[in-house]
Amino acid sequence: MTTRAAAPAITEATVRAISQRHDEPSWLLERRLSALRAFEAMAMPNVLEEEWRRTDLAHYDIDAALSAPDEGLVSNSELICEDLPAGVVCSDLHTAAREHKALVKQHLHSLVSPTEWKLGALEAAAWEGGAFIYIPRNVEVQLPIRHVLQLAGPRLFPHLLVIAEANSSVTILQESSGEPPSGWSLLSGAVEIVCAPDARVRFVDVQRLGEGGTCAFSTMRGNLGHGSELSATLIGVGGLISRTKLEITLAGEGSRAELLGLTYGAGKQHFDYITLQDHIAPKTSSDLLFKAALDGEASEVWNGTVRIGQGASQSEANQTSRNLLLSEHARAAPIPVLEIEAYDVLRCSHGATAGPLDEEQLFYLESRGISAGEAQRLLVDAFFRQVLDRVPSESLQVSVEGALRAKLQTLSVEKDA
């Protein structure tokens, strides 16, 4: 995977202008410039690498997305916070870097390093807006906080930093949508979630970008302290190519993680998920359930690893991937991996399937006057229900179901046409 030479849209002058525009402190500018140097020095990943060989970017023009002018279209990142308890901070990252220097300086890029790969370094150098959410000790935020991302120009580099102090609780919904009217576009983002002891964080990411020429890369990581809980849900319905890395480190004894995923793909869409349940401390537990329905020539790769280290005695983990193939040309490649170093694990299991809808169920519905398209929609909806019912909070379930139903309705109409 290589990129052709192109006039760069993001240079040192660009980075300095971003920093100056938002009156950032000097330490943050230095970090940006260091990330830019890393971006310029690194090559794109090689398609022969195991992690990348199932996601072909040969037909996606990254150079065009990086060098295209903005043409007055403004991509943005907006936080929507209501009825926040005293002490909760909900702001853009620029403001947080000035007003909460110690927290931001300590935690920004502590989980997602700017030097991991080329486009991650670019995000670290050129993010703008961003979001900072801080929940103080013993504070519970009742209403979900929304982080809304709108891709209107050729590029968007969002960054979400969440710090939940001891015994705090918060629910966060991140939504990305939009597509430039023409040409290639790129979203390269990062999410960092730091959970102190006994904190409870529920995070839902809904990706419904345009499917024309949009490529989305995201790295999402959580670090869990003693007794803390993190539920992370990925909903993928948009984008031409979407690649998300979701990794949770269970660093504190008794911490718990839940990883949920729902994907509906059609046309030539491709989804690539890399997950890691990394058990470091004893008596930790994690559970993963990913489901995908794929139509047309859509494809999905899920590469999930459970790692139970030597110090993670009496831990338990599970991962399950279920895939519906709604077309003979759709493809799914679920790849579960277990790495167990502890000798006294309570339970560690995995399972993966891929196959078509049940013909008897389809026949049953159609024999009762339900059209073929509507029958498929109903069965896919039922297939997704196991995950939907585990989405935290009723309001988030409504948002997730709305994103899925819009696309499932398209499926129903096309099948009956």
CSV table of C-alpha atoms in Angstrom, one decimal:
chain,number,residue,atom,x,y,z
A,1,MET,CA,0.0,0.0,0.0
A,2,THR,CA,1.7,3.2,-1.1
A,3,THR,CA,0.7,6.8,-1.9
A,4,ARG,CA,1.8,8.8,-4.9
A,5,ALA,CA,3.5,12.1,-4.6
A,6,ALA,CA,1.0,14.9,-4.2
A,7,ALA,CA,1.0,18.5,-3.1
A,8,PRO,CA,0.4,18.1,0.7
A,9,ALA,CA,-2.5,19.9,2.2
A,10,ILE,CA,-1.1,19.6,5.7
A,11,THR,CA,2.3,21.1,6.3
A,12,GLU,CA,4.1,22.6,9.3
A,13,ALA,CA,2.5,25.9,8.4
A,14,THR,CA,-0.9,24.3,8.5
A,15,VAL,CA,-0.3,22.8,11.9
A,16,ARG,CA,1.0,26.0,13.3
A,17,ALA,CA,-2.0,27.8,12.0
A,18,ILE,CA,-4.4,25.4,13.7
A,19,SER,CA,-2.5,25.8,17.0
A,20,GLN,CA,-2.5,29.6,16.7
A,21,ARG,CA,-6.1,29.8,15.7
A,22,HIS,CA,-7.1,28.1,18.9
A,23,ASP,CA,-4.6,29.8,21.2
A,24,GLU,CA,-3.0,26.5,22.2
A,25,PRO,CA,-0.2,26.3,24.7
A,26,SER,CA,3.3,25.7,23.4
A,27,TRP,CA,3.6,22.1,24.8
A,28,LEU,CA,0.6,21.1,22.6
A,29,LEU,CA,2.1,22.7,19.5
A,30,GLU,CA,5.4,20.8,20.1
A,31,ARG,CA,3.4,17.6,20.3
A,32,ARG,CA,1.6,18.4,17.0
A,33,LEU,CA,4.9,19.1,15.2
A,34,SER,CA,6.5,15.9,16.5
A,35,ALA,CA,3.5,14.0,15.2
A,36,LEU,CA,3.8,15.7,11.9
A,37,ARG,CA,7.4,14.7,11.6
A,38,ALA,CA,6.4,11.1,12.3
A,39,PHE,CA,3.7,11.3,9.6
A,40,GLU,CA,6.2,12.6,7.1
A,41,ALA,CA,8.7,9.8,8.0
A,42,MET,CA,6.4,6.9,7.9
A,43,ALA,CA,5.1,4.9,4.9
A,44,MET,CA,1.6,3.5,4.6
A,45,PRO,CA,1.3,-0.1,5.7
A,46,ASN,CA,2.2,-2.8,3.3
A,47,VAL,CA,-0.6,-5.0,2.0
A,48,LEU,CA,1.5,-8.1,2.7
A,49,GLU,CA,1.3,-7.4,6.4
A,50,GLU,CA,-1.1,-9.8,8.2
A,51,GLU,CA,-3.1,-7.0,9.7
A,52,TRP,CA,-3.7,-5.3,6.4
A,53,ARG,CA,-3.8,-8.0,3.7
A,54,ARG,CA,-7.6,-8.4,3.9
A,55,THR,CA,-8.3,-4.6,3.4
A,56,ASP,CA,-7.3,-3.5,0.0
A,57,LEU,CA,-6.9,0.3,-0.4
A,58,ALA,CA,-5.5,0.0,-4.0
A,59,HIS,CA,-8.7,1.6,-5.4
A,60,TYR,CA,-8.9,4.3,-2.8
A,61,ASP,CA,-7.0,7.5,-3.6
A,62,ILE,CA,-5.7,8.6,-0.2
A,63,ASP,CA,-3.5,11.2,-1.9
A,64,ALA,CA,-6.6,12.9,-3.3
A,65,ALA,CA,-8.2,13.1,0.1
A,66,LEU,CA,-5.0,14.5,1.7
A,67,SER,CA,-4.3,17.1,-1.0
A,68,ALA,CA,-7.8,18.3,-2.0
A,69,PRO,CA,-8.6,21.8,-1.1
A,70,ASP,CA,-11.4,22.4,1.4
A,71,GLU,CA,-13.4,24.6,-1.0
A,72,GLY,CA,-15.2,26.3,1.9
A,73,LEU,CA,-16.7,23.1,3.3
A,74,VAL,CA,-16.3,22.9,7.0
A,75,SER,CA,-16.1,19.5,8.8
A,76,ASN,CA,-16.7,19.8,12.5
A,77,SER,CA,-16.8,18.2,15.8
A,78,GLU,CA,-19.5,19.3,18.3
A,79,LEU,CA,-20.3,18.3,21.9
A,80,ILE,CA,-23.9,18.3,23.1
A,81,CYS,CA,-24.2,18.2,26.9
A,82,GLU,CA,-27.3,18.8,28.9
A,83,ASP,CA,-28.0,19.0,32.7
A,84,LEU,CA,-24.4,18.3,33.7
A,85,PRO,CA,-23.7,17.9,37.4
A,86,ALA,CA,-21.3,20.3,39.1
A,87,GLY,CA,-17.7,19.6,38.3
A,88,VAL,CA,-18.2,17.8,35.0
A,89,VAL,CA,-16.1,19.2,32.1
A,90,CYS,CA,-17.4,18.9,28.6
A,91,SER,CA,-15.5,21.1,26.2
A,92,ASP,CA,-13.4,21.1,23.0
A,93,LEU,CA,-9.8,19.9,23.4
A,94,HIS,CA,-8.3,23.3,22.7
A,95,THR,CA,-10.0,24.9,25.6
A,96,ALA,CA,-9.3,21.9,27.8
A,97,ALA,CA,-5.6,22.1,27.0
A,98,ARG,CA,-5.5,25.7,28.4
A,99,GLU,CA,-8.0,25.4,31.3
A,100,HIS,CA,-7.2,21.8,32.4
A,101,LYS,CA,-3.5,21.5,31.4
A,102,ALA,CA,-2.5,18.9,33.9
A,103,LEU,CA,-5.2,16.4,32.9
A,104,VAL,CA,-4.9,16.9,29.2
A,105,LYS,CA,-1.1,16.9,29.2
A,106,GLN,CA,-1.0,13.6,31.1
A,107,HIS,CA,-3.7,11.7,29.2
A,108,LEU,CA,-3.8,13.0,25.6
A,109,HIS,CA,-2.2,10.3,23.4
A,110,SER,CA,-1.5,8.2,26.5
A,111,LEU,CA,-3.5,5.3,25.0
A,112,VAL,CA,-3.3,6.1,21.3
A,113,SER,CA,0.3,6.9,20.4
A,114,PRO,CA,1.0,9.4,17.5
A,115,THR,CA,3.7,7.1,16.2
A,116,GLU,CA,1.7,3.9,15.7
A,117,TRP,CA,1.0,4.4,12.0
A,118,LYS,CA,1.0,7.1,9.3
A,119,LEU,CA,-2.6,8.3,9.4
A,120,GLY,CA,-2.7,8.1,13.1
A,121,ALA,CA,0.3,10.5,13.2
A,122,LEU,CA,-1.6,12.8,10.9
A,123,GLU,CA,-4.6,12.8,13.2
A,124,ALA,CA,-2.3,13.7,16.1
A,125,ALA,CA,-0.8,16.6,14.1
A,126,ALA,CA,-3.9,18.1,12.6
A,127,TRP,CA,-6.9,17.4,14.8
A,128,GLU,CA,-9.1,20.4,15.3
A,129,GLY,CA,-12.0,20.8,17.7
A,130,GLY,CA,-11.8,17.5,19.4
A,131,ALA,CA,-13.7,16.7,22.6
A,132,PHE,CA,-12.7,16.5,26.3
A,133,ILE,CA,-15.0,14.9,28.8
A,134,TYR,CA,-14.1,14.8,32.5
A,135,ILE,CA,-16.3,13.2,35.2
A,136,PRO,CA,-15.2,13.9,38.8
A,137,ARG,CA,-15.1,11.3,41.6
A,138,ASN,CA,-18.5,10.0,42.7
A,139,VAL,CA,-20.5,11.9,40.0
A,140,GLU,CA,-23.1,10.3,37.9
A,141,VAL,CA,-24.1,11.9,34.6
A,142,GLN,CA,-27.7,11.0,33.9
A,143,LEU,CA,-28.2,12.1,30.3
A,144,PRO,CA,-26.0,10.8,27.5
A,145,ILE,CA,-23.3,13.2,26.2
A,146,ARG,CA,-23.2,13.4,22.4
A,147,HIS,CA,-20.1,13.9,20.3
A,148,VAL,CA,-21.4,14.8,16.7
A,149,LEU,CA,-18.9,14.6,13.8
A,150,GLN,CA,-19.8,16.1,10.4
A,151,LEU,CA,-17.6,15.3,7.4
A,152,ALA,CA,-18.3,18.0,4.8
A,153,GLY,CA,-14.8,18.6,3.4
A,154,PRO,CA,-12.2,16.1,2.2
A,155,ARG,CA,-10.7,15.5,5.7
A,156,LEU,CA,-11.8,15.2,9.3
A,157,PHE,CA,-9.5,14.3,12.2
A,158,PRO,CA,-11.5,13.9,15.4
A,159,HIS,CA,-10.1,13.1,18.8
A,160,LEU,CA,-12.2,12.2,21.9
A,161,LEU,CA,-10.6,12.1,25.4
A,162,VAL,CA,-12.7,10.8,28.3
A,163,ILE,CA,-11.5,10.7,31.9
A,164,ALA,CA,-13.8,9.1,34.4
A,165,GLU,CA,-12.7,9.4,38.0
A,166,ALA,CA,-13.3,6.9,40.8
A,167,ASN,CA,-16.9,5.8,41.2
A,168,SER,CA,-18.2,8.0,38.4
A,169,SER,CA,-20.6,7.1,35.7
A,170,VAL,CA,-21.3,8.5,32.1
A,171,THR,CA,-22.8,7.5,28.8
A,172,ILE,CA,-21.4,8.9,25.6
A,173,LEU,CA,-22.7,8.7,22.0
A,174,GLN,CA,-20.4,9.5,19.1
A,175,GLU,CA,-22.0,9.9,15.7
A,176,SER,CA,-20.3,10.5,12.4
A,177,SER,CA,-22.1,11.3,9.2
A,178,GLY,CA,-21.7,13.3,6.0
A,179,GLU,CA,-19.8,13.2,2.8
A,180,PRO,CA,-18.3,15.9,0.5
A,181,PRO,CA,-20.3,16.4,-2.7
A,182,SER,CA,-17.5,15.0,-4.9
A,183,GLY,CA,-14.1,13.3,-4.7
A,184,TRP,CA,-12.4,11.2,-2.1
A,185,SER,CA,-12.6,11.9,1.6
A,186,LEU,CA,-10.9,10.7,4.8
A,187,LEU,CA,-11.7,10.4,8.4
A,188,SER,CA,-8.9,9.5,10.7
A,189,GLY,CA,-9.8,9.6,14.4
A,190,ALA,CA,-9.0,8.5,17.9
A,191,VAL,CA,-10.8,7.8,21.1
A,192,GLU,CA,-9.1,7.4,24.5
A,193,ILE,CA,-11.1,6.4,27.6
A,194,VAL,CA,-9.5,6.3,31.0
A,195,CYS,CA,-11.5,4.6,33.8
A,196,ALA,CA,-10.4,5.1,37.4
A,197,PRO,CA,-11.3,2.5,40.0
A,198,ASP,CA,-15.0,1.6,40.1
A,199,ALA,CA,-15.9,4.1,37.2
A,200,ARG,CA,-18.6,3.1,34.8
A,201,VAL,CA,-18.4,4.3,31.2
A,202,ARG,CA,-20.8,3.4,28.4
A,203,PHE,CA,-19.6,4.4,24.9
A,204,VAL,CA,-21.5,4.0,21.6
A,205,ASP,CA,-20.0,4.9,18.2
A,206,VAL,CA,-22.4,5.2,15.3
A,207,GLN,CA,-20.7,5.5,11.9
A,208,ARG,CA,-23.0,6.4,9.0
A,209,LEU,CA,-20.7,8.3,6.6
A,210,GLY,CA,-21.5,8.5,2.9
A,211,GLU,CA,-20.6,5.5,0.9
A,212,GLY,CA,-19.3,7.3,-2.2
A,213,GLY,CA,-15.6,7.8,-1.7
A,214,THR,CA,-15.2,8.0,2.1
A,215,CYS,CA,-12.6,6.0,4.0
A,216,ALA,CA,-12.7,6.0,7.8
A,217,PHE,CA,-9.9,4.9,10.2
A,218,SER,CA,-10.4,5.0,14.0
A,219,THR,CA,-8.4,3.8,16.9
A,220,MET,CA,-10.3,3.4,20.2
A,221,ARG,CA,-8.7,2.3,23.4
A,222,GLY,CA,-9.9,2.1,27.0
A,223,ASN,CA,-7.9,1.5,30.2
A,224,LEU,CA,-9.7,0.1,33.1
A,225,GLY,CA,-8.8,0.5,36.8
A,226,HIS,CA,-9.8,-1.7,39.8
A,227,GLY,CA,-13.5,-2.6,39.6
A,228,SER,CA,-14.3,-0.3,36.7
A,229,GLU,CA,-16.6,-1.2,33.8
A,230,LEU,CA,-16.6,-0.2,30.2
A,231,SER,CA,-19.2,-1.0,27.6
A,232,ALA,CA,-18.1,-0.1,24.0
A,233,THR,CA,-20.5,-0.5,21.1
A,234,LEU,CA,-19.6,0.0,17.4
A,235,ILE,CA,-22.4,0.5,14.8
A,236,GLY,CA,-21.2,0.5,11.2
A,237,VAL,CA,-23.5,1.3,8.3
A,238,GLY,CA,-21.6,3.9,6.3
A,239,GLY,CA,-18.4,4.6,4.5
A,240,LEU,CA,-16.9,2.9,1.5
A,241,ILE,CA,-14.0,1.5,3.6
A,242,SER,CA,-14.2,1.6,7.4
A,243,ARG,CA,-11.4,0.3,9.6
A,244,THR,CA,-11.8,0.4,13.4
A,245,LYS,CA,-9.4,-0.8,16.1
A,246,LEU,CA,-11.0,-1.3,19.5
A,247,GLU,CA,-8.8,-2.4,22.3
A,248,ILE,CA,-9.5,-2.6,26.0
A,249,THR,CA,-6.9,-3.1,28.7
A,250,LEU,CA,-8.2,-4.6,31.9
A,251,ALA,CA,-5.5,-3.3,34.1
A,252,GLY,CA,-7.3,-3.3,37.5
A,253,GLU,CA,-8.4,-6.3,39.5
A,254,GLY,CA,-12.1,-7.1,39.0
A,255,SER,CA,-12.6,-4.8,36.0
A,256,ARG,CA,-15.1,-5.7,33.3
A,257,ALA,CA,-15.4,-4.9,29.6
A,258,GLU,CA,-18.2,-5.5,27.1
A,259,LEU,CA,-17.5,-5.0,23.4
A,260,LEU,CA,-20.5,-5.0,21.1
A,261,GLY,CA,-20.7,-4.5,17.3
A,262,LEU,CA,-23.4,-4.3,14.6
A,263,THR,CA,-22.6,-3.9,10.9
A,264,TYR,CA,-24.9,-3.7,7.9
A,265,GLY,CA,-23.0,-3.4,4.6
A,266,ALA,CA,-24.2,-3.3,1.0
A,267,GLY,CA,-22.9,-2.4,-2.4
A,268,LYS,CA,-19.1,-2.6,-2.3
A,269,GLN,CA,-18.7,-1.5,1.3
A,270,HIS,CA,-15.8,-3.0,3.3
A,271,PHE,CA,-15.6,-3.1,7.1
A,272,ASP,CA,-12.5,-4.1,9.0
A,273,TYR,CA,-12.6,-4.5,12.8
A,274,ILE,CA,-9.6,-5.3,15.0
A,275,THR,CA,-10.4,-6.0,18.7
A,276,LEU,CA,-8.3,-6.8,21.7
A,277,GLN,CA,-9.5,-7.9,25.2
A,278,ASP,CA,-6.2,-7.5,27.1
A,279,HIS,CA,-6.5,-9.1,30.6
A,280,ILE,CA,-3.6,-8.0,32.8
A,281,ALA,CA,-5.1,-8.0,36.3
A,282,PRO,CA,-6.7,-11.0,38.1
A,283,LYS,CA,-10.4,-11.6,38.4
A,284,THR,CA,-11.2,-9.6,35.2
A,285,SER,CA,-13.9,-10.4,32.7
A,286,SER,CA,-14.7,-9.4,29.1
A,287,ASP,CA,-17.4,-10.4,26.6
A,288,LEU,CA,-17.5,-9.6,22.9
A,289,LEU,CA,-20.5,-10.0,20.6
A,290,PHE,CA,-20.2,-8.7,17.0
A,291,LYS,CA,-22.9,-9.3,14.4
A,292,ALA,CA,-22.9,-8.3,10.7
A,293,ALA,CA,-25.4,-8.6,7.8
A,294,LEU,CA,-23.8,-8.2,4.4
A,295,ASP,CA,-25.5,-7.7,1.0
A,296,GLY,CA,-24.4,-7.0,-2.5
A,297,GLU,CA,-20.6,-7.3,-2.7
A,298,ALA,CA,-20.1,-6.0,0.8
A,299,SER,CA,-17.4,-7.6,3.0
A,300,GLU,CA,-16.3,-7.6,6.6
A,301,VAL,CA,-13.1,-8.7,8.4
A,302,TRP,CA,-13.2,-9.1,12.2
A,303,ASN,CA,-9.8,-10.0,13.8
A,304,GLY,CA,-10.3,-10.4,17.5
A,305,THR,CA,-7.8,-11.3,20.1
A,306,VAL,CA,-8.3,-12.3,23.8
A,307,ARG,CA,-5.1,-12.1,25.7
A,308,ILE,CA,-4.9,-13.3,29.3
A,309,GLY,CA,-1.6,-12.5,30.8
A,310,GLN,CA,0.3,-14.3,33.5
A,311,GLY,CA,-1.0,-12.1,36.2
A,312,ALA,CA,-4.7,-12.4,35.2
A,313,SER,CA,-5.6,-15.4,37.2
A,314,GLN,CA,-9.2,-16.3,37.7
A,315,SER,CA,-10.2,-14.2,34.7
A,316,GLU,CA,-12.8,-15.1,32.1
A,317,ALA,CA,-13.4,-14.0,28.5
A,318,ASN,CA,-15.6,-14.7,25.6
A,319,GLN,CA,-15.8,-13.6,22.0
A,320,THR,CA,-18.6,-14.3,19.5
A,321,SER,CA,-18.9,-13.2,15.8
A,322,ARG,CA,-22.0,-14.0,13.8
A,323,ASN,CA,-22.4,-13.0,10.1
A,324,LEU,CA,-25.3,-13.1,7.8
A,325,LEU,CA,-24.6,-13.2,4.1
A,326,LEU,CA,-27.6,-11.8,2.2
A,327,SER,CA,-26.0,-12.3,-1.3
A,328,GLU,CA,-23.8,-14.9,-2.9
A,329,HIS,CA,-21.2,-12.2,-3.5
A,330,ALA,CA,-21.0,-11.0,0.1
A,331,ARG,CA,-18.0,-12.1,2.2
A,332,ALA,CA,-17.2,-12.3,5.9
A,333,ALA,CA,-13.9,-13.3,7.5
A,334,PRO,CA,-14.1,-13.7,11.3
A,335,ILE,CA,-10.8,-14.5,12.9
A,336,PRO,CA,-10.9,-15.2,16.7
A,337,VAL,CA,-7.6,-15.6,18.5
A,338,LEU,CA,-6.9,-16.7,22.1
A,339,GLU,CA,-3.6,-16.0,23.9
A,340,ILE,CA,-3.6,-17.6,27.4
A,341,GLU,CA,-0.6,-17.3,29.7
A,342,ALA,CA,-2.4,-17.8,33.1
A,343,TYR,CA,-2.8,-21.3,34.4
A,344,ASP,CA,-6.0,-20.8,36.4
A,345,VAL,CA,-8.4,-19.1,34.0
A,346,LEU,CA,-12.1,-19.5,34.9
A,347,ARG,CA,-13.3,-19.5,31.3
A,348,CYS,CA,-12.1,-18.5,27.9
A,349,SER,CA,-14.1,-19.2,24.8
A,350,HIS,CA,-14.7,-18.0,21.2
A,351,GLY,CA,-17.0,-18.8,18.3
A,352,ALA,CA,-17.6,-17.5,14.8
A,353,THR,CA,-20.1,-18.3,12.0
A,354,ALA,CA,-20.9,-17.0,8.6
A,355,GLY,CA,-23.9,-18.1,6.4
A,356,PRO,CA,-27.1,-17.2,4.6
A,357,LEU,CA,-30.5,-16.5,6.0
A,358,ASP,CA,-32.6,-19.5,7.0
A,359,GLU,CA,-34.7,-20.5,3.9
A,360,GLU,CA,-37.4,-22.0,6.1
A,361,GLN,CA,-37.9,-18.8,8.0
A,362,LEU,CA,-38.0,-16.8,4.7
A,363,PHE,CA,-40.6,-19.2,3.3
A,364,TYR,CA,-42.7,-19.0,6.4
A,365,LEU,CA,-42.9,-15.2,6.3
A,366,GLU,CA,-43.4,-15.1,2.5
A,367,SER,CA,-46.2,-17.7,2.7
A,368,ARG,CA,-48.1,-15.3,4.9
A,369,GLY,CA,-48.1,-12.5,2.4
A,370,ILE,CA,-44.9,-10.7,3.4
A,371,SER,CA,-42.8,-9.6,0.5
A,372,ALA,CA,-39.3,-11.0,0.0
A,373,GLY,CA,-37.6,-7.7,0.9
A,374,GLU,CA,-39.7,-7.1,4.0
A,375,ALA,CA,-39.1,-10.7,5.1
A,376,GLN,CA,-35.4,-10.2,4.9
A,377,ARG,CA,-35.6,-6.9,6.7
A,378,LEU,CA,-37.6,-8.6,9.6
A,379,LEU,CA,-35.1,-11.4,9.9
A,380,VAL,CA,-32.1,-9.1,9.8
A,381,ASP,CA,-33.7,-6.9,12.5
A,382,ALA,CA,-34.3,-10.0,14.6
A,383,PHE,CA,-30.7,-11.1,14.1
A,384,PHE,CA,-29.5,-7.8,15.3
A,385,ARG,CA,-31.9,-7.7,18.3
A,386,GLN,CA,-29.5,-9.6,20.7
A,387,VAL,CA,-27.0,-6.8,20.4
A,388,LEU,CA,-29.5,-4.0,20.3
A,389,ASP,CA,-31.0,-5.1,23.6
A,390,ARG,CA,-27.6,-4.7,25.2
A,391,VAL,CA,-27.0,-1.1,24.0
A,392,PRO,CA,-27.0,1.0,27.2
A,393,SER,CA,-29.9,3.4,27.8
A,394,GLU,CA,-33.2,3.6,25.9
A,395,SER,CA,-32.3,6.8,24.2
A,396,LEU,CA,-29.2,5.3,22.7
A,397,GLN,CA,-31.1,2.3,21.5
A,398,VAL,CA,-33.4,4.6,19.6
A,399,SER,CA,-30.5,6.3,17.9
A,400,VAL,CA,-28.9,3.0,17.0
A,401,GLU,CA,-32.1,1.5,15.7
A,402,GLY,CA,-32.8,4.6,13.6
A,403,ALA,CA,-29.4,4.4,11.9
A,404,LEU,CA,-30.0,0.7,11.1
A,405,ARG,CA,-33.6,0.9,10.1
A,406,ALA,CA,-32.9,3.6,7.5
A,407,LYS,CA,-30.5,1.3,5.7
A,408,LEU,CA,-32.6,-1.9,6.3
A,409,GLN,CA,-35.6,-0.1,4.7
A,410,THR,CA,-33.4,0.5,1.6
A,411,LEU,CA,-32.7,-3.2,1.6
A,412,SER,CA,-36.4,-4.0,1.7
A,413,VAL,CA,-37.3,-1.7,-1.2
A,414,GLU,CA,-34.4,-2.9,-3.4
A,415,LYS,CA,-35.3,-6.6,-2.9
A,416,ASP,CA,-38.9,-5.9,-3.9
A,417,ALA,CA,-38.1,-3.8,-6.9
